[in-house]
Amino acid sequence: MKYGFFTGCTSQSDSYENEISARAVLNHFKIDFTDIDDQACCGTPIKSTKHEMWAFLAARTHALAKAQGFEAILTICNGCDLSLSELDHELAHHPELLAKINEALAKEGLNYDGSLPVRNILLIFHEDIGLETIKKNVKRKLKGFKTAAHYGCHIIRPKTIARPADAEQPVKMQEILESLGASSPNYPELLDCCAATIIGVEAEQALTVSGEKIDILKQRGYNSVCNICPFCHKQLGASQDVAGKVINKDVKLPAMYLSQYIGIA
């Protein structure tokens, strides 16, 4: 399948390790992907306040990918994945938007006539490449790693549309980590939110939530965290120092993206 690679904004601004490691691993396994030319934001940050603009941005991404001959869109951000995945569902409930969207797209010579399949990188790893192929390519088993998988909300919800992982008992990340030689047992807080969505309005509360999750993971004996979402990674990785100050605890715990774990192995 020929994938249009959609990087999203965050991975190009302050989460370079996500994009760099994703490209390296995808190339190693010979996944056919090329950047979607002239891509912009997926619209997620403004969906709740500028619904029409969100729909336009999401539709524009699909229209660009179709016009450039891609068969599906490959995402490396849970927020982007949800935004691009739920467009058809939203337009079914707001059909009046379609004419407005295409009127705006026509100014760029584009047209939206339905969405392409959207494939999160988790599905590429788990289904396109597969556990056995990943396992056969391992050069350095991740022995001694007890890694907590963190899915994030947008990859498992809502149930009204297809999501890359099960909403109640997701296992794909753990299975991939274990194929690398790491241990990744489930834990009661597996599905807890990282609180990134409220960081702009309730920063202290958001950092308390993320700091307490890291603290709990340390108490449970985990020595690392695995993320697949840049926003979750900010909360559970990049913000550990400030989160620790908020809850007055040492919450330093190595955190990397799933693609980084695969690359290291």
PDB file of C-alpha atoms in Angstrom:
ATOM      1  CA  MET A   1       0.000   0.000   0.000  1.00  0.00           C
ATOM      2  CA  LYS A   2       1.239   3.474  -0.885  1.00  0.00           C
ATOM      3  CA  TYR A   3       1.007   5.673   2.204  1.00  0.00           C
ATOM      4  CA  GLY A   4       0.874   9.439   2.382  1.00  0.00           C
ATOM      5  CA  PHE A   5       2.960  10.347   5.438  1.00  0.00           C
ATOM      6  CA  PHE A   6       1.265  12.955   7.621  1.00  0.00           C
ATOM      7  CA  THR A   7       3.690  14.251  10.225  1.00  0.00           C
ATOM      8  CA  GLY A   8       1.406  16.667  12.055  1.00  0.00           C
ATOM      9  CA  CYS A   9       2.566  19.859  13.745  1.00  0.00           C
ATOM     10  CA  THR A  10       3.963  18.686  17.089  1.00  0.00           C
ATOM     11  CA  SER A  11       6.468  16.216  15.686  1.00  0.00           C
ATOM     12  CA  GLN A  12       7.937  18.956  13.519  1.00  0.00           C
ATOM     13  CA  SER A  13       8.102  21.574  16.248  1.00  0.00           C
ATOM     14  CA  ASP A  14       9.224  20.044  19.536  1.00  0.00           C
ATOM     15  CA  SER A  15       9.044  16.261  19.253  1.00  0.00           C
ATOM     16  CA  TYR A  16      11.555  15.552  16.509  1.00  0.00           C
ATOM     17  CA  GLU A  17      12.455  12.154  17.926  1.00  0.00           C
ATOM     18  CA  ASN A  18       8.993  10.909  17.018  1.00  0.00           C
ATOM     19  CA  GLU A  19       9.280  11.764  13.339  1.00  0.00           C
ATOM     20  CA  ILE A  20      12.962  10.828  12.981  1.00  0.00           C
ATOM     21  CA  SER A  21      12.581   7.407  14.612  1.00  0.00           C
ATOM     22  CA  ALA A  22       9.341   6.700  12.732  1.00  0.00           C
ATOM     23  CA  ARG A  23      10.982   7.399   9.377  1.00  0.00           C
ATOM     24  CA  ALA A  24      14.001   5.260  10.243  1.00  0.00           C
ATOM     25  CA  VAL A  25      11.951   2.248  11.331  1.00  0.00           C
ATOM     26  CA  LEU A  26       9.471   2.503   8.449  1.00  0.00           C
ATOM     27  CA  ASN A  27      12.349   2.643   5.976  1.00  0.00           C
ATOM     28  CA  HIS A  28      14.064  -0.323   7.637  1.00  0.00           C
ATOM     29  CA  PHE A  29      10.965  -2.442   7.094  1.00  0.00           C
ATOM     30  CA  LYS A  30      10.509  -1.076   3.556  1.00  0.00           C
ATOM     31  CA  ILE A  31       7.099   0.491   4.105  1.00  0.00           C
ATOM     32  CA  ASP A  32       6.088   2.464   0.996  1.00  0.00           C
ATOM     33  CA  PHE A  33       5.500   6.016   2.227  1.00  0.00           C
ATOM     34  CA  THR A  34       6.078   9.556   0.974  1.00  0.00           C
ATOM     35  CA  ASP A  35       5.282  12.864   2.632  1.00  0.00           C
ATOM     36  CA  ILE A  36       1.976  14.458   1.663  1.00  0.00           C
ATOM     37  CA  ASP A  37       3.098  17.588  -0.140  1.00  0.00           C
ATOM     38  CA  ASP A  38       1.838  20.960   1.154  1.00  0.00           C
ATOM     39  CA  GLN A  39       0.299  19.419   4.274  1.00  0.00           C
ATOM     40  CA  ALA A  40      -0.835  21.686   7.111  1.00  0.00           C
ATOM     41  CA  CYS A  41      -2.419  21.181  10.531  1.00  0.00           C
ATOM     42  CA  CYS A  42      -4.989  18.384  10.974  1.00  0.00           C
ATOM     43  CA  GLY A  43      -7.295  20.819  12.795  1.00  0.00           C
ATOM     44  CA  THR A  44      -7.403  19.087  16.181  1.00  0.00           C
ATOM     45  CA  PRO A  45      -6.448  22.130  18.299  1.00  0.00           C
ATOM     46  CA  ILE A  46      -9.397  24.176  17.029  1.00  0.00           C
ATOM     47  CA  LYS A  47     -12.088  21.511  16.672  1.00  0.00           C
ATOM     48  CA  SER A  48     -14.065  22.567  19.742  1.00  0.00           C
ATOM     49  CA  THR A  49     -13.999  26.292  18.923  1.00  0.00           C
ATOM     50  CA  LYS A  50     -13.814  26.479  15.121  1.00  0.00           C
ATOM     51  CA  HIS A  51     -15.659  23.383  13.906  1.00  0.00           C
ATOM     52  CA  GLU A  52     -15.920  24.462  10.269  1.00  0.00           C
ATOM     53  CA  MET A  53     -12.233  25.323  10.073  1.00  0.00           C
ATOM     54  CA  TRP A  54     -11.346  21.967  11.635  1.00  0.00           C
ATOM     55  CA  ALA A  55     -13.467  20.165   9.030  1.00  0.00           C
ATOM     56  CA  PHE A  56     -11.806  22.142   6.236  1.00  0.00           C
ATOM     57  CA  LEU A  57      -8.291  21.324   7.444  1.00  0.00           C
ATOM     58  CA  ALA A  58      -9.049  17.626   7.851  1.00  0.00           C
ATOM     59  CA  ALA A  59     -10.784  17.476   4.456  1.00  0.00           C
ATOM     60  CA  ARG A  60      -7.897  19.345   2.830  1.00  0.00           C
ATOM     61  CA  THR A  61      -5.463  16.696   4.049  1.00  0.00           C
ATOM     62  CA  HIS A  62      -7.571  13.919   2.532  1.00  0.00           C
ATOM     63  CA  ALA A  63      -8.045  15.854  -0.705  1.00  0.00           C
ATOM     64  CA  LEU A  64      -4.300  16.485  -1.008  1.00  0.00           C
ATOM     65  CA  ALA A  65      -3.465  12.843  -0.335  1.00  0.00           C
ATOM     66  CA  LYS A  66      -5.973  11.640  -2.940  1.00  0.00           C
ATOM     67  CA  ALA A  67      -4.780  14.142  -5.518  1.00  0.00           C
ATOM     68  CA  GLN A  68      -1.210  12.957  -4.986  1.00  0.00           C
ATOM     69  CA  GLY A  69      -2.154   9.335  -5.610  1.00  0.00           C
ATOM     70  CA  PHE A  70      -1.885   7.871  -2.119  1.00  0.00           C
ATOM     71  CA  GLU A  71      -3.971   4.898  -1.062  1.00  0.00           C
ATOM     72  CA  ALA A  72      -4.032   5.692   2.662  1.00  0.00           C
ATOM     73  CA  ILE A  73      -2.743   8.225   5.178  1.00  0.00           C
ATOM     74  CA  LEU A  74      -0.114   7.214   7.727  1.00  0.00           C
ATOM     75  CA  THR A  75      -0.183   9.128  11.030  1.00  0.00           C
ATOM     76  CA  ILE A  76       2.310   9.366  13.909  1.00  0.00           C
ATOM     77  CA  CYS A  77       0.098  11.382  16.277  1.00  0.00           C
ATOM     78  CA  ASN A  78      -3.046  10.171  18.021  1.00  0.00           C
ATOM     79  CA  GLY A  79      -4.699  13.582  17.730  1.00  0.00           C
ATOM     80  CA  CYS A  80      -4.049  13.761  13.990  1.00  0.00           C
ATOM     81  CA  ASP A  81      -5.224  10.181  13.598  1.00  0.00           C
ATOM     82  CA  LEU A  82      -8.550  10.877  15.285  1.00  0.00           C
ATOM     83  CA  SER A  83      -9.078  14.158  13.462  1.00  0.00           C
ATOM     84  CA  LEU A  84      -8.569  12.589  10.034  1.00  0.00           C
ATOM     85  CA  SER A  85     -10.510   9.435  10.970  1.00  0.00           C
ATOM     86  CA  GLU A  86     -13.675  11.080  12.248  1.00  0.00           C
ATOM     87  CA  LEU A  87     -14.253  13.484   9.347  1.00  0.00           C
ATOM     88  CA  ASP A  88     -16.683  11.247   7.431  1.00  0.00           C
ATOM     89  CA  HIS A  89     -18.655  10.586  10.629  1.00  0.00           C
ATOM     90  CA  GLU A  90     -18.878  14.308  11.374  1.00  0.00           C
ATOM     91  CA  LEU A  91     -19.942  15.224   7.836  1.00  0.00           C
ATOM     92  CA  ALA A  92     -22.676  12.587   7.965  1.00  0.00           C
ATOM     93  CA  HIS A  93     -24.123  14.514  10.907  1.00  0.00           C
ATOM     94  CA  HIS A  94     -23.385  17.947   9.403  1.00  0.00           C
ATOM     95  CA  PRO A  95     -23.936  17.497   5.644  1.00  0.00           C
ATOM     96  CA  GLU A  96     -24.287  21.249   5.163  1.00  0.00           C
ATOM     97  CA  LEU A  97     -20.545  21.552   5.767  1.00  0.00           C
ATOM     98  CA  LEU A  98     -19.539  19.622   2.669  1.00  0.00           C
ATOM     99  CA  ALA A  99     -20.547  22.359   0.210  1.00  0.00           C
ATOM    100  CA  LYS A 100     -18.682  24.994   2.236  1.00  0.00           C
ATOM    101  CA  ILE A 101     -15.593  22.799   2.448  1.00  0.00           C
ATOM    102  CA  ASN A 102     -15.488  22.132  -1.285  1.00  0.00           C
ATOM    103  CA  GLU A 103     -16.088  25.797  -2.076  1.00  0.00           C
ATOM    104  CA  ALA A 104     -12.984  26.635  -0.066  1.00  0.00           C
ATOM    105  CA  LEU A 105     -10.973  23.711  -1.450  1.00  0.00           C
ATOM    106  CA  ALA A 106     -11.814  24.708  -5.020  1.00  0.00           C
ATOM    107  CA  LYS A 107      -9.628  27.800  -4.591  1.00  0.00           C
ATOM    108  CA  GLU A 108      -6.667  25.382  -4.456  1.00  0.00           C
ATOM    109  CA  GLY A 109      -7.981  23.159  -7.221  1.00  0.00           C
ATOM    110  CA  LEU A 110      -8.957  20.476  -4.695  1.00  0.00           C
ATOM    111  CA  ASN A 111     -12.143  18.546  -3.973  1.00  0.00           C
ATOM    112  CA  TYR A 112     -13.239  16.378  -1.079  1.00  0.00           C
ATOM    113  CA  ASP A 113     -15.288  13.329  -2.103  1.00  0.00           C
ATOM    114  CA  GLY A 114     -14.670  11.048   0.863  1.00  0.00           C
ATOM    115  CA  SER A 115     -11.845  10.070   3.167  1.00  0.00           C
ATOM    116  CA  LEU A 116      -8.915   7.789   2.518  1.00  0.00           C
ATOM    117  CA  PRO A 117      -8.177   5.044   5.066  1.00  0.00           C
ATOM    118  CA  VAL A 118      -6.204   6.447   8.000  1.00  0.00           C
ATOM    119  CA  ARG A 119      -3.555   4.168   9.497  1.00  0.00           C
ATOM    120  CA  ASN A 120      -1.867   4.959  12.786  1.00  0.00           C
ATOM    121  CA  ILE A 121       1.768   3.894  12.990  1.00  0.00           C
ATOM    122  CA  LEU A 122       0.762   1.406  15.703  1.00  0.00           C
ATOM    123  CA  LEU A 123      -1.240  -0.510  13.080  1.00  0.00           C
ATOM    124  CA  ILE A 124       1.639  -0.331  10.616  1.00  0.00           C
ATOM    125  CA  PHE A 125       3.932  -1.936  13.186  1.00  0.00           C
ATOM    126  CA  HIS A 126       1.434  -4.504  14.453  1.00  0.00           C
ATOM    127  CA  GLU A 127      -0.358  -5.474  11.220  1.00  0.00           C
ATOM    128  CA  ASP A 128       1.607  -4.385   8.150  1.00  0.00           C
ATOM    129  CA  ILE A 129       5.010  -5.397   9.519  1.00  0.00           C
ATOM    130  CA  GLY A 130       3.806  -7.883  12.130  1.00  0.00           C
ATOM    131  CA  LEU A 131       5.168  -9.229  15.392  1.00  0.00           C
ATOM    132  CA  GLU A 132       7.097 -12.109  13.842  1.00  0.00           C
ATOM    133  CA  THR A 133       8.928  -9.874  11.372  1.00  0.00           C
ATOM    134  CA  ILE A 134       9.786  -7.393  14.110  1.00  0.00           C
ATOM    135  CA  LYS A 135      11.035 -10.219  16.314  1.00  0.00           C
ATOM    136  CA  LYS A 136      13.219 -11.641  13.522  1.00  0.00           C
ATOM    137  CA  ASN A 137      14.857  -8.241  13.030  1.00  0.00           C
ATOM    138  CA  VAL A 138      15.805  -7.731  16.674  1.00  0.00           C
ATOM    139  CA  LYS A 139      19.570  -7.377  17.142  1.00  0.00           C
ATOM    140  CA  ARG A 140      19.596  -6.247  20.779  1.00  0.00           C
ATOM    141  CA  LYS A 141      16.853  -7.676  22.964  1.00  0.00           C
ATOM    142  CA  LEU A 142      15.505  -5.209  25.481  1.00  0.00           C
ATOM    143  CA  LYS A 143      16.288  -7.443  28.424  1.00  0.00           C
ATOM    144  CA  GLY A 144      15.740  -5.791  31.786  1.00  0.00           C
ATOM    145  CA  PHE A 145      13.199  -3.337  30.382  1.00  0.00           C
ATOM    146  CA  LYS A 146       9.940  -3.261  32.310  1.00  0.00           C
ATOM    147  CA  THR A 147       8.101  -0.800  30.115  1.00  0.00           C
ATOM    148  CA  ALA A 148       4.699   0.719  30.802  1.00  0.00           C
ATOM    149  CA  ALA A 149       2.656   1.130  27.639  1.00  0.00           C
ATOM    150  CA  HIS A 150       0.657   4.352  27.505  1.00  0.00           C
ATOM    151  CA  TYR A 151      -1.931   4.477  24.722  1.00  0.00           C
ATOM    152  CA  GLY A 152      -3.544   7.846  25.252  1.00  0.00           C
ATOM    153  CA  CYS A 153      -7.222   8.635  24.814  1.00  0.00           C
ATOM    154  CA  HIS A 154      -7.508   9.395  21.100  1.00  0.00           C
ATOM    155  CA  ILE A 155      -6.199   6.066  19.887  1.00  0.00           C
ATOM    156  CA  ILE A 156      -8.836   4.065  21.772  1.00  0.00           C
ATOM    157  CA  ARG A 157     -11.848   6.403  21.737  1.00  0.00           C
ATOM    158  CA  PRO A 158     -14.553   7.155  20.695  1.00  0.00           C
ATOM    159  CA  LYS A 159     -16.268   3.859  19.989  1.00  0.00           C
ATOM    160  CA  THR A 160     -18.475   5.478  17.337  1.00  0.00           C
ATOM    161  CA  ILE A 161     -15.657   5.116  14.796  1.00  0.00           C
ATOM    162  CA  ALA A 162     -12.955   2.502  14.263  1.00  0.00           C
ATOM    163  CA  ARG A 163      -9.890   3.093  16.409  1.00  0.00           C
ATOM    164  CA  PRO A 164      -6.427   1.467  16.195  1.00  0.00           C
ATOM    165  CA  ALA A 165      -6.604  -0.128  19.656  1.00  0.00           C
ATOM    166  CA  ASP A 166      -9.329  -1.681  21.800  1.00  0.00           C
ATOM    167  CA  ALA A 167     -11.007   0.816  24.120  1.00  0.00           C
ATOM    168  CA  GLU A 168     -11.039  -1.490  27.142  1.00  0.00           C
ATOM    169  CA  GLN A 169      -8.254  -4.013  26.745  1.00  0.00           C
ATOM    170  CA  PRO A 170      -5.634  -2.703  24.320  1.00  0.00           C
ATOM    171  CA  VAL A 171      -2.697  -5.068  23.796  1.00  0.00           C
ATOM    172  CA  LYS A 172      -0.882  -4.060  20.597  1.00  0.00           C
ATOM    173  CA  MET A 173       1.793  -1.914  22.235  1.00  0.00           C
ATOM    174  CA  GLN A 174       2.558  -4.517  24.901  1.00  0.00           C
ATOM    175  CA  GLU A 175       2.818  -7.260  22.284  1.00  0.00           C
ATOM    176  CA  ILE A 176       5.256  -5.202  20.217  1.00  0.00           C
ATOM    177  CA  LEU A 177       7.378  -4.340  23.251  1.00  0.00           C
ATOM    178  CA  GLU A 178       7.488  -7.967  24.312  1.00  0.00           C
ATOM    179  CA  SER A 179       8.519  -9.014  20.790  1.00  0.00           C
ATOM    180  CA  LEU A 180      11.562  -6.789  21.358  1.00  0.00           C
ATOM    181  CA  GLY A 181      12.457  -8.670  24.534  1.00  0.00           C
ATOM    182  CA  ALA A 182      11.017  -6.179  27.010  1.00  0.00           C
ATOM    183  CA  SER A 183       8.488  -6.937  29.721  1.00  0.00           C
ATOM    184  CA  SER A 184       5.276  -4.909  29.440  1.00  0.00           C
ATOM    185  CA  PRO A 185       2.643  -6.149  31.884  1.00  0.00           C
ATOM    186  CA  ASN A 186      -0.728  -4.452  32.227  1.00  0.00           C
ATOM    187  CA  TYR A 187      -1.418  -2.139  35.145  1.00  0.00           C
ATOM    188  CA  PRO A 188      -4.623  -0.624  36.623  1.00  0.00           C
ATOM    189  CA  GLU A 189      -3.874   2.885  35.312  1.00  0.00           C
ATOM    190  CA  LEU A 190      -3.260   1.734  31.715  1.00  0.00           C
ATOM    191  CA  LEU A 191      -6.184   3.696  30.265  1.00  0.00           C
ATOM    192  CA  ASP A 192      -5.776   6.841  32.369  1.00  0.00           C
ATOM    193  CA  CYS A 193      -5.583  10.148  30.516  1.00  0.00           C
ATOM    194  CA  CYS A 194      -2.294  12.078  30.512  1.00  0.00           C
ATOM    195  CA  ALA A 195      -4.273  15.366  30.918  1.00  0.00           C
ATOM    196  CA  ALA A 196      -2.616  17.090  27.949  1.00  0.00           C
ATOM    197  CA  THR A 197      -5.987  18.401  26.789  1.00  0.00           C
ATOM    198  CA  ILE A 198      -6.299  20.695  29.818  1.00  0.00           C
ATOM    199  CA  ILE A 199      -2.687  21.876  30.050  1.00  0.00           C
ATOM    200  CA  GLY A 200      -3.617  25.245  28.522  1.00  0.00           C
ATOM    201  CA  VAL A 201      -6.341  26.052  31.045  1.00  0.00           C
ATOM    202  CA  GLU A 202      -5.470  23.995  34.143  1.00  0.00           C
ATOM    203  CA  ALA A 203      -1.716  23.548  33.984  1.00  0.00           C
ATOM    204  CA  GLU A 204      -1.216  22.621  37.636  1.00  0.00           C
ATOM    205  CA  GLN A 205      -3.976  20.015  37.541  1.00  0.00           C
ATOM    206  CA  ALA A 206      -2.683  18.579  34.263  1.00  0.00           C
ATOM    207  CA  LEU A 207       0.853  18.258  35.599  1.00  0.00           C
ATOM    208  CA  THR A 208      -0.466  16.732  38.812  1.00  0.00           C
ATOM    209  CA  VAL A 209      -2.244  14.028  36.807  1.00  0.00           C
ATOM    210  CA  SER A 210       0.806  13.195  34.697  1.00  0.00           C
ATOM    211  CA  GLY A 211       3.201  13.392  37.638  1.00  0.00           C
ATOM    212  CA  GLU A 212       1.078  11.073  39.739  1.00  0.00           C
ATOM    213  CA  LYS A 213       0.886   8.537  36.920  1.00  0.00           C
ATOM    214  CA  ILE A 214       4.673   8.441  36.609  1.00  0.00           C
ATOM    215  CA  ASP A 215       4.992   8.161  40.377  1.00  0.00           C
ATOM    216  CA  ILE A 216       2.591   5.194  40.409  1.00  0.00           C
ATOM    217  CA  LEU A 217       4.489   3.491  37.600  1.00  0.00           C
ATOM    218  CA  LYS A 218       7.728   3.814  39.547  1.00  0.00           C
ATOM    219  CA  GLN A 219       6.037   2.342  42.609  1.00  0.00           C
ATOM    220  CA  ARG A 220       4.860  -0.581  40.459  1.00  0.00           C
ATOM    221  CA  GLY A 221       8.433  -1.315  39.423  1.00  0.00           C
ATOM    222  CA  TYR A 222       8.424  -0.007  35.849  1.00  0.00           C
ATOM    223  CA  ASN A 223      11.737   1.382  34.655  1.00  0.00           C
ATOM    224  CA  SER A 224      10.534   3.009  31.428  1.00  0.00           C
ATOM    225  CA  VAL A 225       7.469   4.391  29.635  1.00  0.00           C
ATOM    226  CA  CYS A 226       6.393   3.918  26.022  1.00  0.00           C
ATOM    227  CA  ASN A 227       4.280   6.550  24.230  1.00  0.00           C
ATOM    228  CA  ILE A 228       2.845   6.799  20.733  1.00  0.00           C
ATOM    229  CA  CYS A 229       1.328  10.285  20.997  1.00  0.00           C
ATOM    230  CA  PRO A 230       3.345  13.543  21.048  1.00  0.00           C
ATOM    231  CA  PHE A 231       0.916  15.191  23.470  1.00  0.00           C
ATOM    232  CA  CYS A 232       1.101  12.247  25.861  1.00  0.00           C
ATOM    233  CA  HIS A 233       4.863  12.263  25.495  1.00  0.00           C
ATOM    234  CA  LYS A 234       5.003  15.907  26.526  1.00  0.00           C
ATOM    235  CA  GLN A 235       3.073  15.095  29.684  1.00  0.00           C
ATOM    236  CA  LEU A 236       4.714  11.807  30.617  1.00  0.00           C
ATOM    237  CA  GLY A 237       8.169  12.464  29.220  1.00  0.00           C
ATOM    238  CA  ALA A 238       9.274  16.002  28.489  1.00  0.00           C
ATOM    239  CA  SER A 239       7.402  17.534  31.454  1.00  0.00           C
ATOM    240  CA  GLN A 240       8.683  15.183  34.146  1.00  0.00           C
ATOM    241  CA  ASP A 241      10.864  17.811  35.818  1.00  0.00           C
ATOM    242  CA  VAL A 242       8.105  20.380  36.228  1.00  0.00           C
ATOM    243  CA  ALA A 243       5.508  17.708  37.090  1.00  0.00           C
ATOM    244  CA  GLY A 244       7.812  16.486  39.842  1.00  0.00           C
ATOM    245  CA  LYS A 245       8.003  19.987  41.283  1.00  0.00           C
ATOM    246  CA  VAL A 246       4.215  20.302  41.223  1.00  0.00           C
ATOM    247  CA  ILE A 247       3.654  17.116  43.237  1.00  0.00           C
ATOM    248  CA  ASN A 248       6.940  17.434  45.139  1.00  0.00           C
ATOM    249  CA  LYS A 249       8.226  14.000  44.109  1.00  0.00           C
ATOM    250  CA  ASP A 250      10.960  12.544  41.929  1.00  0.00           C
ATOM    251  CA  VAL A 251       9.097  11.392  38.840  1.00  0.00           C
ATOM    252  CA  LYS A 252      12.031  10.903  36.504  1.00  0.00           C
ATOM    253  CA  LEU A 253      11.506   7.804  34.390  1.00  0.00           C
ATOM    254  CA  PRO A 254      12.935   7.173  30.889  1.00  0.00           C
ATOM    255  CA  ALA A 255      10.219   7.774  28.294  1.00  0.00           C
ATOM    256  CA  MET A 256      10.432   7.106  24.556  1.00  0.00           C
ATOM    257  CA  TYR A 257       8.205   6.567  21.557  1.00  0.00           C
ATOM    258  CA  LEU A 258       7.353   3.057  20.412  1.00  0.00           C
ATOM    259  CA  SER A 259       9.338   3.648  17.221  1.00  0.00           C
ATOM    260  CA  GLN A 260      12.400   4.468  19.344  1.00  0.00           C
ATOM    261  CA  TYR A 261      12.128   1.214  21.258  1.00  0.00           C
ATOM    262  CA  ILE A 262      11.903  -0.693  17.974  1.00  0.00           C
ATOM    263  CA  GLY A 263      14.849   1.251  16.564  1.00  0.00           C
ATOM    264  CA  ILE A 264      17.035   0.574  19.600  1.00  0.00           C
ATOM    265  CA  ALA A 265      16.296  -3.148  19.423  1.00  0.00           C
TER     266      ALA A 265
END
